[in-house]
Coordinates of C-alpha atoms in Angstrom, one line a residue:
Chain A
M26 CA -0.4 0.1 -0.1
N27 CA 1.3 3.4 -0.8
I28 CA 0.4 4.9 2.3
N29 CA 2.5 2.4 4.3
S30 CA 5.0 2.5 2.0
L31 CA 5.6 5.8 2.4
L32 CA 4.7 5.6 6.6
N33 CA 8.2 3.1 6.4
Q34 CA 10.0 5.6 4.2
E35 CA 9.4 8.6 6.6
Q36 CA 10.8 6.4 9.4
S37 CA 13.1 5.6 8.3
L38 CA 14.7 8.5 7.6
Q39 CA 13.8 9.7 10.5
E40 CA 16.4 7.1 11.7
I41 CA 18.9 8.0 9.0
H42 CA 18.9 11.9 10.4
S43 CA 18.5 11.5 13.5
H44 CA 21.3 9.7 13.6
Q45 CA 23.2 11.8 11.7
N46 CA 22.3 14.6 13.8
G47 CA 21.5 13.6 17.3
Q48 CA 17.6 15.1 16.6
P49 CA 15.9 13.1 18.3
Q50 CA 12.5 14.7 18.1
M51 CA 11.5 13.9 14.4
S52 CA 10.9 10.6 15.4
S53 CA 8.4 11.2 17.7
H54 CA 6.2 13.0 16.1
F55 CA 4.9 9.5 14.0
D56 CA 1.8 7.7 14.4
P57 CA 2.3 4.7 12.6
T58 CA -1.1 3.4 13.4
S59 CA -3.2 7.4 12.0
S60 CA -5.0 6.5 9.2
H61 CA -4.8 7.7 5.9
D62 CA -6.2 11.6 6.3
D63 CA -4.1 11.8 9.6
F64 CA -1.5 10.8 8.0
L65 CA -1.5 13.5 4.9
E66 CA -2.5 16.0 7.4
Q67 CA 0.0 15.7 9.8
M68 CA 2.5 15.8 6.5
L69 CA 1.2 18.8 5.8
S70 CA 1.3 20.3 9.1
S71 CA 4.5 19.4 10.2
I72 CA 6.3 21.5 6.5
P73 CA 7.1 25.1 8.2
S74 CA 5.6 27.5 4.9
S75 CA 7.8 27.8 2.3
T76 CA 8.3 30.4 0.2
S77 CA 10.3 29.3 -2.7
A78 CA 9.0 26.0 -4.0
F79 CA 11.9 23.6 -4.9
T80 CA 12.1 23.4 -8.8
W81 CA 9.5 20.0 -11.2
D82 CA 13.0 20.0 -13.1
V83 CA 12.6 16.2 -14.7
S84 CA 15.5 16.4 -16.3
S85 CA 18.3 17.8 -14.0
V86 CA 16.7 15.0 -10.8
A87 CA 16.9 12.2 -13.9
G88 CA 20.3 12.5 -14.0
R89 CA 21.1 13.2 -10.0
A90 CA 19.3 10.3 -9.0
E91 CA 20.8 7.9 -10.9
N92 CA 24.5 9.4 -8.8
Q93 CA 23.2 9.7 -5.5
T94 CA 19.9 7.4 -4.5
P95 CA 19.1 6.3 -1.8
P96 CA 18.1 1.7 -2.5
S97 CA 17.0 2.1 -5.0
S98 CA 14.7 -0.4 -3.7
L99 CA 13.1 2.1 -0.8
L100 CA 12.3 4.9 -3.6
S101 CA 11.0 3.3 -6.9
Q102 CA 8.0 3.3 -6.7
F103 CA 8.0 7.2 -5.9
D104 CA 8.7 11.0 -8.4
D105 CA 11.8 11.9 -9.0
Q106 CA 11.3 14.6 -7.9
S107 CA 11.5 13.1 -4.3
A108 CA 14.7 11.5 -5.8
L109 CA 15.6 15.0 -6.3
L110 CA 15.3 16.1 -2.6
V111 CA 16.9 12.9 -0.9
S112 CA 19.8 14.0 -2.7
K113 CA 19.5 17.6 -1.0
L114 CA 18.7 16.0 1.7
R115 CA 21.8 15.0 2.3
Q116 CA 24.1 17.2 1.3
H117 CA 22.1 19.7 4.0
Q118 CA 22.5 17.4 6.4
I119 CA 26.7 17.1 5.9
S120 CA 26.7 20.7 4.9
S121 CA 24.6 22.9 6.3
G122 CA 22.9 21.6 9.5
A123 CA 20.3 20.4 11.5
A124 CA 17.1 23.1 10.8
K125 CA 17.4 23.1 7.1
A126 CA 17.7 19.8 7.2
L127 CA 14.4 19.5 8.6
M128 CA 12.3 22.1 6.7
L129 CA 14.2 19.4 3.2
Q130 CA 13.0 16.3 5.2
Q131 CA 10.1 18.1 5.5
Q132 CA 9.3 19.3 1.9
L133 CA 10.3 15.7 0.9
M134 CA 7.5 14.6 2.3
L135 CA 5.1 16.7 1.5
S136 CA 6.4 16.0 -2.1
R137 CA 5.6 12.3 -1.5
G138 CA 2.1 13.5 0.6
L139 CA 2.2 14.9 -3.5
A140 CA 3.1 11.7 -5.7
G141 CA 1.1 9.8 -2.8
N142 CA -1.4 11.9 -4.1
G143 CA -0.9 11.9 -7.7
L144 CA -0.3 8.5 -7.7
R145 CA -3.6 7.7 -8.1
S146 CA -4.7 10.1 -10.6
P147 CA -3.6 10.9 -14.5
T148 CA -1.2 12.7 -14.7
G149 CA 2.2 14.3 -12.9
A150 CA 1.8 18.2 -12.6
S151 CA -1.7 17.3 -12.6
G152 CA -1.3 14.6 -10.3
G153 CA 0.4 17.1 -8.3
E154 CA -2.0 19.9 -8.4
S155 CA -4.7 18.2 -7.8
G156 CA -3.4 16.8 -4.9
L157 CA -2.6 19.7 -3.9
L158 CA -5.9 21.1 -4.4
Q159 CA -7.4 18.5 -2.1
M160 CA -5.7 18.3 0.5
P161 CA -7.0 22.2 1.8
L162 CA -10.8 19.9 1.6
S163 CA -8.8 16.8 3.8
L164 CA -7.8 19.7 5.9
N165 CA -10.7 21.9 6.1
N166 CA -12.9 18.3 7.1
G167 CA -9.4 18.4 9.9
D168 CA -10.0 19.1 12.9
H169 CA -6.5 20.4 14.2
A170 CA -7.1 21.8 17.6
D171 CA -8.0 18.4 19.3
V172 CA -4.7 16.7 18.3
V173 CA -2.8 15.1 20.7
D174 CA 1.0 16.2 19.2
G175 CA 1.5 19.6 20.1
S176 CA 4.5 19.9 17.8
F177 CA 3.3 18.2 15.2
Q178 CA 0.3 21.2 14.5
S179 CA 2.5 24.0 14.0
A180 CA -0.5 25.4 13.2
N181 CA -2.8 26.1 10.8
P182 CA -1.3 29.7 9.1
A183 CA 1.8 27.0 8.7
N184 CA -0.9 24.8 6.9
D185 CA -1.6 27.8 5.3
A186 CA 1.4 29.2 4.1
S187 CA 2.9 25.9 2.6
M188 CA -0.3 25.1 1.1
Q189 CA -0.2 28.6 -0.7
G190 CA 3.9 28.5 -1.1
L191 CA 3.0 24.8 -2.9
F192 CA 0.0 26.3 -5.0
N193 CA 3.1 28.8 -6.0
G194 CA 5.8 26.8 -7.3
F195 CA 2.8 24.7 -9.6
T196 CA 1.8 27.6 -10.7
G197 CA 4.7 31.0 -10.4
S198 CA 7.4 30.9 -12.1
L199 CA 10.2 28.0 -11.7
G200 CA 12.8 30.3 -11.2
Q201 CA 12.4 31.1 -8.1
T202 CA 13.9 33.8 -5.9
A203 CA 14.7 33.4 -2.2
N204 CA 11.9 35.7 -0.2
Q205 CA 8.5 36.1 -2.5
S206 CA 6.4 38.4 -0.4
Q207 CA 4.2 37.0 1.6
H208 CA 0.3 38.0 -1.1
F209 CA -0.8 35.4 -1.5
H210 CA -4.4 35.4 -3.1
H211 CA -5.2 31.3 -2.7
P212 CA -8.9 31.5 -2.4
Q213 CA -9.3 28.8 -0.1
A214 CA -7.1 30.7 2.4
Q215 CA -9.6 32.5 3.3
N216 CA -10.4 29.2 4.9
F217 CA -8.1 29.5 8.0
G218 CA -7.3 32.4 10.2
A219 CA -6.7 35.5 10.0
A220 CA -3.6 34.7 12.0
A221 CA -1.6 33.4 9.4
S222 CA -1.8 36.9 7.0
P223 CA 0.7 37.8 10.3
A224 CA 2.3 35.0 10.7
M225 CA 2.4 35.3 6.4
N226 CA 4.2 38.2 5.9
Q227 CA 7.2 38.1 8.4
P228 CA 9.8 38.3 6.4
A229 CA 10.9 34.3 4.7
V230 CA 14.7 34.6 6.2
S231 CA 16.4 32.4 8.3
G232 CA 20.6 34.2 8.2
S233 CA 22.7 30.7 9.2
T234 CA 21.2 29.6 6.2
G235 CA 21.5 31.7 3.4
G236 CA 25.4 31.7 3.3
G237 CA 27.3 28.8 2.1
T238 CA 24.2 26.4 -0.6
P239 CA 26.8 25.9 -3.6
A240 CA 24.7 23.4 -5.9
Q241 CA 21.1 24.8 -5.4
P242 CA 20.8 28.1 -4.8
R243 CA 17.3 29.2 -5.1
Q244 CA 15.2 26.0 -3.9
R245 CA 16.6 26.6 -0.2
V246 CA 13.6 26.9 2.1
R247 CA 14.8 29.6 4.8
A248 CA 12.9 29.4 7.7
R249 CA 10.3 31.4 8.9
R250 CA 11.3 34.1 12.3
G251 CA 8.3 33.0 13.8
Q252 CA 7.9 29.6 13.0
A253 CA 10.8 27.8 13.3
T254 CA 10.8 24.3 13.8
D255 CA 11.8 24.8 16.7
P256 CA 8.6 22.7 19.2
H257 CA 8.8 24.9 21.7
S258 CA 8.3 27.7 20.2
I259 CA 5.6 25.5 17.8
A260 CA 4.0 24.4 21.0
E261 CA 4.3 28.1 22.2
R262 CA 2.0 29.3 19.4
L263 CA -0.2 26.8 19.6
R264 CA -0.6 27.8 23.7
R265 CA -1.7 31.5 22.2
E266 CA -3.9 30.7 19.6
R267 CA -6.1 28.6 22.0
I268 CA -5.5 31.7 24.5
A269 CA -7.1 34.6 21.4
E270 CA -9.9 31.7 21.0
R271 CA -11.1 31.4 24.2
M272 CA -11.3 35.6 24.7
K273 CA -13.3 35.2 22.2
A274 CA -15.1 33.1 23.2
L275 CA -15.6 35.7 26.0
Q276 CA -15.8 38.5 24.8
E277 CA -19.2 37.3 23.4
L278 CA -20.2 36.8 26.1
V279 CA -19.1 39.5 28.9
P280 CA -21.1 42.9 27.3
N281 CA -19.2 45.7 26.7
A282 CA -16.8 43.5 25.2
N283 CA -15.3 46.1 21.9
K284 CA -12.0 46.1 23.8
T285 CA -9.1 44.8 21.7
D286 CA -6.3 45.5 24.1
K287 CA -5.8 42.1 25.6
A288 CA -5.5 43.1 29.3
S289 CA -8.3 45.6 29.0
M290 CA -10.4 42.5 28.5
L291 CA -9.8 40.8 31.2
D292 CA -9.9 43.3 33.0
E293 CA -13.7 44.2 31.6
I294 CA -13.7 39.9 32.5
I295 CA -13.5 40.0 35.7
D296 CA -15.7 43.1 36.2
Y297 CA -18.3 41.1 34.8
V298 CA -18.0 37.7 37.0
K299 CA -17.8 40.4 40.0
F300 CA -20.1 42.0 38.9
L301 CA -22.6 39.1 39.0
Q302 CA -21.3 37.8 41.9
L303 CA -22.3 40.5 43.9
Q304 CA -25.7 40.3 41.9
V305 CA -25.7 36.6 44.3
K306 CA -25.5 38.2 46.8
V307 CA -28.4 40.8 46.8
L308 CA -30.7 38.7 44.9
S309 CA -30.3 36.7 48.5
M310 CA -30.6 39.6 50.6
S311 CA -33.8 40.1 48.9
R312 CA -35.1 36.4 49.4
L313 CA -37.5 36.8 51.9
G314 CA -40.6 36.0 50.7
G315 CA -42.9 34.1 52.7
A316 CA -42.6 30.1 53.1
A317 CA -46.3 30.6 51.8
A318 CA -44.8 32.4 48.5
V319 CA -42.3 29.4 48.3
A320 CA -43.9 25.9 48.6
P321 CA -46.8 26.7 45.4
L322 CA -43.6 27.0 43.7
V323 CA -42.3 25.0 44.8
A324 CA -45.3 22.1 44.5
D325 CA -44.8 23.1 40.5
M326 CA -41.2 22.0 40.5
S327 CA -42.0 19.6 42.0
S328 CA -43.9 18.0 39.7
E329 CA -42.4 19.0 36.8
G330 CA -39.5 17.2 37.7
R331 CA -41.2 14.3 38.2
S332 CA -43.3 13.8 35.3
S333 CA -40.5 15.0 32.9
N334 CA -36.8 13.8 33.9
G335 CA -34.7 16.9 32.6
T336 CA -37.4 16.3 28.8
Q337 CA -39.1 19.2 27.8
T338 CA -42.5 17.8 26.4
A339 CA -43.2 16.4 29.0
S340 CA -42.6 20.2 31.6
S341 CA -44.5 21.6 29.1
S342 CA -47.6 19.7 29.2
N343 CA -47.6 19.8 33.4
N344 CA -47.0 23.4 31.9
N345 CA -49.3 24.4 30.4
D346 CA -51.7 22.4 32.4
N347 CA -50.6 24.7 35.2
M348 CA -50.8 28.5 33.0
T349 CA -54.2 27.4 31.8
V350 CA -55.7 28.0 35.5
T351 CA -53.8 31.4 35.6
E352 CA -55.2 32.0 32.3
H353 CA -58.6 30.9 33.7
Q354 CA -58.3 33.9 36.7
V355 CA -56.4 36.7 33.2
A356 CA -60.4 35.7 31.8
K357 CA -61.9 36.6 34.6
L358 CA -60.2 39.8 35.2
M359 CA -60.6 41.2 31.8
E360 CA -64.2 40.8 31.9
E361 CA -64.1 43.1 35.2
D362 CA -61.4 45.2 34.7
M363 CA -58.9 44.9 31.9
G364 CA -55.8 47.5 33.6
S365 CA -56.3 44.5 37.0
A366 CA -55.6 42.9 34.5
M367 CA -52.5 43.3 33.2
Q368 CA -52.0 44.7 36.6
Y369 CA -52.1 40.4 37.8
L370 CA -50.2 39.4 34.5
Q371 CA -47.3 42.4 34.7
G372 CA -47.2 41.1 38.9
K373 CA -46.1 37.6 37.1
G374 CA -44.0 38.7 35.2
L375 CA -46.6 38.4 31.8
C376 CA -47.3 40.9 29.8
L377 CA -50.7 40.4 27.4
M378 CA -50.2 41.1 23.3
P379 CA -51.8 40.0 19.9
I380 CA -50.9 37.4 18.2
S381 CA -48.9 38.3 15.7
L382 CA -46.4 39.8 16.8
A383 CA -46.3 38.0 19.5
T384 CA -45.3 35.0 16.1
A385 CA -43.1 38.5 14.2
I386 CA -40.7 38.5 18.1
S387 CA -40.9 34.8 19.1
T388 CA -39.7 33.5 15.1
A389 CA -37.7 36.6 15.0
T390 CA -35.6 35.5 19.0
C391 CA -36.7 32.6 20.3
H392 CA -34.6 30.2 18.1
S393 CA -33.0 29.0 21.7
R394 CA -35.5 29.5 24.7
N395 CA -37.3 27.0 25.4
P396 CA -40.2 26.1 24.0
I397 CA -43.3 28.2 23.6
A398 CA -46.4 26.7 23.2
T399 CA -48.0 27.5 20.4
S400 CA -50.5 25.1 20.8
N401 CA -53.3 27.3 22.4
N402 CA -55.1 30.0 21.5
L403 CA -53.0 31.8 24.1
H404 CA -49.4 31.8 23.9
T405 CA -47.8 30.1 27.4
S406 CA -44.5 30.9 28.0
N407 CA -43.1 27.7 29.9
N408 CA -43.4 27.8 33.9
P409 CA -42.2 31.5 34.6
L410 CA -39.4 30.7 36.8
I411 CA -37.2 29.3 33.7
S412 CA -38.7 30.6 29.9
G413 CA -36.7 33.3 28.6
E414 CA -33.9 35.2 29.9
A415 CA -34.0 38.2 32.0
G416 CA -30.7 39.9 29.9
G417 CA -27.0 41.2 31.8
P418 CA -27.1 44.2 32.4
S419 CA -26.4 45.6 29.0
S420 CA -27.3 42.7 27.2
P421 CA -29.2 43.1 24.1
S422 CA -32.7 42.2 25.4
M423 CA -35.9 42.9 23.8
S424 CA -38.4 43.9 25.9
V425 CA -41.8 42.2 25.2
L426 CA -43.9 44.7 27.7
T427 CA -45.6 47.3 25.4
V428 CA -49.0 46.4 26.2
Q429 CA -51.7 47.4 23.2
S430 CA -54.3 48.1 25.2
A431 CA -56.1 49.9 22.3
A432 CA -55.4 47.2 19.6
F433 CA -57.0 44.7 21.8
G434 CA -60.8 46.6 21.7
G435 CA -60.8 45.1 18.2
N436 CA -58.5 41.8 18.6
G437 CA -61.2 39.1 20.8
A438 CA -59.9 36.2 19.2
G439 CA -56.5 37.2 20.0
E440 CA -54.5 37.0 22.5
A441 CA -51.0 36.3 23.9
S442 CA -49.2 36.1 26.6
V443 CA -45.5 36.2 27.5
K444 CA -42.9 35.8 29.2
D445 CA -41.0 40.4 28.8
A446 CA -37.7 40.5 28.4
T447 CA -36.4 37.7 24.7
S448 CA -33.0 38.4 24.6
V449 CA -31.4 38.1 20.9
S450 CA -28.0 37.1 23.0
K451 CA -26.6 33.9 22.4
S452 CA -26.2 31.8 25.2
Chain B
M19 CA -25.3 23.8 23.5
P20 CA -28.9 25.2 24.9
S21 CA -30.4 22.1 25.6
N22 CA -27.4 21.6 27.4
H23 CA -28.5 23.9 29.9
N24 CA -31.8 24.3 29.9
S25 CA -32.3 20.9 31.4
I26 CA -29.5 22.9 33.8
K27 CA -31.7 25.6 34.3
T28 CA -34.6 23.1 35.7
R29 CA -32.3 21.4 38.0
F30 CA -31.0 24.8 39.5
T31 CA -34.6 26.0 39.9
Y32 CA -36.1 22.3 41.5
R33 CA -32.8 22.1 43.9
F34 CA -32.1 26.4 45.0
A35 CA -36.7 25.3 45.2
R36 CA -36.5 22.7 47.4
S37 CA -33.6 24.3 49.4
L38 CA -35.0 27.6 50.2
K39 CA -38.3 25.4 51.3
K40 CA -35.9 23.9 53.8
L41 CA -34.6 27.6 55.3
N42 CA -37.8 28.7 55.3
K43 CA -39.4 25.8 57.2
N44 CA -36.5 25.8 59.6
R45 CA -37.2 29.8 60.0
P46 CA -36.1 31.3 62.9
A47 CA -38.3 33.6 65.1
S48 CA -36.2 35.9 66.4
Q49 CA -35.1 38.6 64.2
S50 CA -32.1 39.5 65.2
M51 CA -29.9 40.8 63.1
K52 CA -26.8 37.9 63.8
E53 CA -29.7 35.6 62.9
T54 CA -31.2 37.4 59.9
Y55 CA -27.6 37.7 58.0
R56 CA -26.8 34.3 58.9
R57 CA -30.0 33.8 57.0
Y58 CA -28.5 35.6 53.7
H59 CA -25.5 33.6 54.0
M60 CA -27.2 30.8 53.7
I61 CA -29.5 31.4 51.1
R62 CA -26.0 32.4 48.9
V63 CA -24.4 29.1 49.7
A64 CA -28.0 27.9 48.5
S65 CA -27.5 29.2 45.0
Y66 CA -24.3 28.8 44.8
A67 CA -24.9 24.5 45.0
S68 CA -27.1 24.1 44.1
M69 CA -25.7 26.0 40.3
A70 CA -22.8 23.7 41.1
S71 CA -24.6 20.4 41.8
A72 CA -27.2 20.9 38.9
V73 CA -23.7 21.5 36.8
G74 CA -22.6 18.0 37.7
P75 CA -18.6 16.9 38.6
K76 CA -17.9 17.8 34.6
R77 CA -16.7 21.7 35.4
A78 CA -13.9 22.0 37.9
W79 CA -15.1 25.0 38.9
S80 CA -18.1 22.9 40.3
R81 CA -16.2 20.3 42.4
A82 CA -14.4 22.8 43.6
V83 CA -17.4 24.8 45.0
L84 CA -18.7 21.3 45.9
W85 CA -15.6 20.4 47.1
K86 CA -16.1 23.8 49.2
I87 CA -19.6 23.4 50.6
R88 CA -18.8 19.7 51.5
N89 CA -15.5 20.8 54.4
R90 CA -17.1 24.4 54.7
T91 CA -19.3 21.5 56.4
L92 CA -17.2 19.1 57.9
H93 CA -14.6 21.2 59.0
R94 CA -15.9 25.1 59.7
T95 CA -13.3 26.3 61.6
L96 CA -9.9 24.7 60.2
M97 CA -11.2 26.0 56.9
K98 CA -11.3 29.2 57.8
K99 CA -7.7 29.1 59.4
S100 CA -5.9 27.2 57.3
R101 CA -5.7 27.8 53.5
I102 CA -5.4 25.1 51.5
H103 CA -1.8 25.5 49.4
V104 CA -1.8 21.8 47.7
L105 CA -3.0 24.3 44.6
R106 CA -1.1 27.1 44.0
T107 CA 0.8 27.6 41.0
R108 CA 3.5 28.3 40.6
K109 CA 3.1 32.0 38.3
V110 CA 1.4 34.5 40.3
S111 CA 1.2 37.8 37.2
G112 CA -1.5 40.2 37.6
N113 CA -4.6 39.6 36.2
P114 CA -4.5 35.8 35.4
N115 CA -4.4 36.2 39.4
D116 CA -7.5 38.4 40.1
L117 CA -9.5 35.9 37.6
R118 CA -8.1 33.0 39.1
K119 CA -9.1 33.9 42.7
L120 CA -12.9 34.5 41.6
V121 CA -13.8 31.5 39.7
P122 CA -14.1 28.7 41.7
G123 CA -11.1 26.4 41.4
G124 CA -9.0 28.4 39.4
E125 CA -5.6 28.2 41.4
G126 CA -4.3 25.2 40.0
M127 CA -4.9 25.2 36.3
D128 CA -3.2 26.9 33.8
F129 CA -4.3 30.8 31.7
C130 CA -6.2 28.3 28.8
R131 CA -8.8 26.7 31.0
L132 CA -8.7 28.9 33.2
L133 CA -10.6 31.0 30.5
N134 CA -12.1 28.1 29.6
E135 CA -13.8 27.9 33.4
T136 CA -15.0 31.4 33.3
A137 CA -16.9 31.5 29.6
H138 CA -19.7 28.1 31.7
Y139 CA -18.5 30.0 34.9
I140 CA -20.4 33.3 33.6
K141 CA -22.9 31.7 31.6
C142 CA -23.9 29.8 34.9
L143 CA -23.6 32.9 36.6
R144 CA -25.8 34.8 34.5
T145 CA -28.7 32.0 34.5
Q146 CA -28.2 31.9 38.5
V147 CA -28.9 35.4 38.5
Q148 CA -31.7 35.7 36.2
I149 CA -34.2 32.6 37.8
M150 CA -33.1 34.1 41.4
K151 CA -33.9 37.3 39.5
N152 CA -37.9 35.5 38.7
I153 CA -38.3 34.4 41.9
V154 CA -38.1 37.1 43.8
D155 CA -40.6 38.8 41.5
H156 CA -42.6 36.2 41.3
C157 CA -42.6 35.9 45.6
S158 CA -43.2 40.0 45.5
N159 CA -46.4 39.2 44.8

């Protein structure tokens, strides 16, 4: 199987490399039990962003392949380009240094991945490109954030830039400059985070590797600043991205979250938590509600709790039973005096509104709220304690307390009572 | 996950109402200041405990709250005097330190996890406040 042989190739190369350079960090990064897609993703993710792609000059490769290939039985299945890369790798392992050799190695793995994809498709060049186009799709499917091995996940920015580097290499010029500008306009790049762009805009010079490269000066891959292959920096970058992600999630929860500064955002979060805890304290002080008031409440709760066991349907039916009592009372009150009916409802935290308005509001905002029972003529919410959301201090909440008493004069059949504040904020 | 959150709401309301009923049943006849404030404190603790048990042991902060409360009932004076040194982290730097003090169980985790727990804690605090408000409105008829 191609992939298995790829795996064996990588491991043997790894052993050679680590043996020669005494750097065992790459050898621990392979998981031989991974599936095909995982392996591709791993290979792609471990590649540093390569600005200048390697040439696909077959003729020169063929010439070299005869001289410097390792045991040909190993490489017989692959493209000649991989042979070129192996030869270059050997050169670099001998001449320049560990980092560049690592980069070339990863390049080699990428090319092998392409070759592996390319083997499935008819022609070489188009196969390479189709492999290239397939990869962003698989990258989109993969969920990089959950893979355990931190150093392997040298981040979506690295993937992004490396993919774009290859794309430029394929479609762009064959005569590369060492420092290509970082404005890649790969259409699929937009799927990746914006964190890629600052990383991509950094100059791609690694000074030590710029020096003596006698044979092919143009295909040398330079390490980007800030994206070195050092696993510590990769783990650091990953950690920073996770933190940024979580800060963004927190920003949505906390109101007044338009601060871009991380420190001020933290201050906001701290203040908000303090505020909420203070609210709990104040509310617990005010709750000296008599036992009489609490008892029927608890009766409601217990009946709901036992009958529903957390499911919504049974509880909603119970709630409907409970609400019909309220509805009857409201109807009785309304016969006498509209104002007292209103006051009664408002005391319960409900209000009256025409059905059209209620449906409009509910379809617009209540997609995540408790299911509002719409089967009755009277739109009732669930138990008023649980339904809706009163909203935070300044969260965007729609208050449905507008009572259109004038409308009720002509709207005898249409009445609805909805819990007052329906929040549009996500929760 | 809205569905999970709705069930948390239900569980919290049920437990909190039950504990309120218990507290109100044992209401002392005397209306001294000390008793009143003590009752406030118990209601507050009951609120946090109901939320933490509604969330369950899934979250670090809820585990910390439940652990603290359980230990508090067992060793009241002991907990006041001695602090738990096991859970202290090495880094203390400005903001995250304050946040760690606010979020229960925040002392012993790294910053990334702290942010995660804070997000869930904020969500649950909001729910708690909202439901308590509703109860107050309901009872003040």
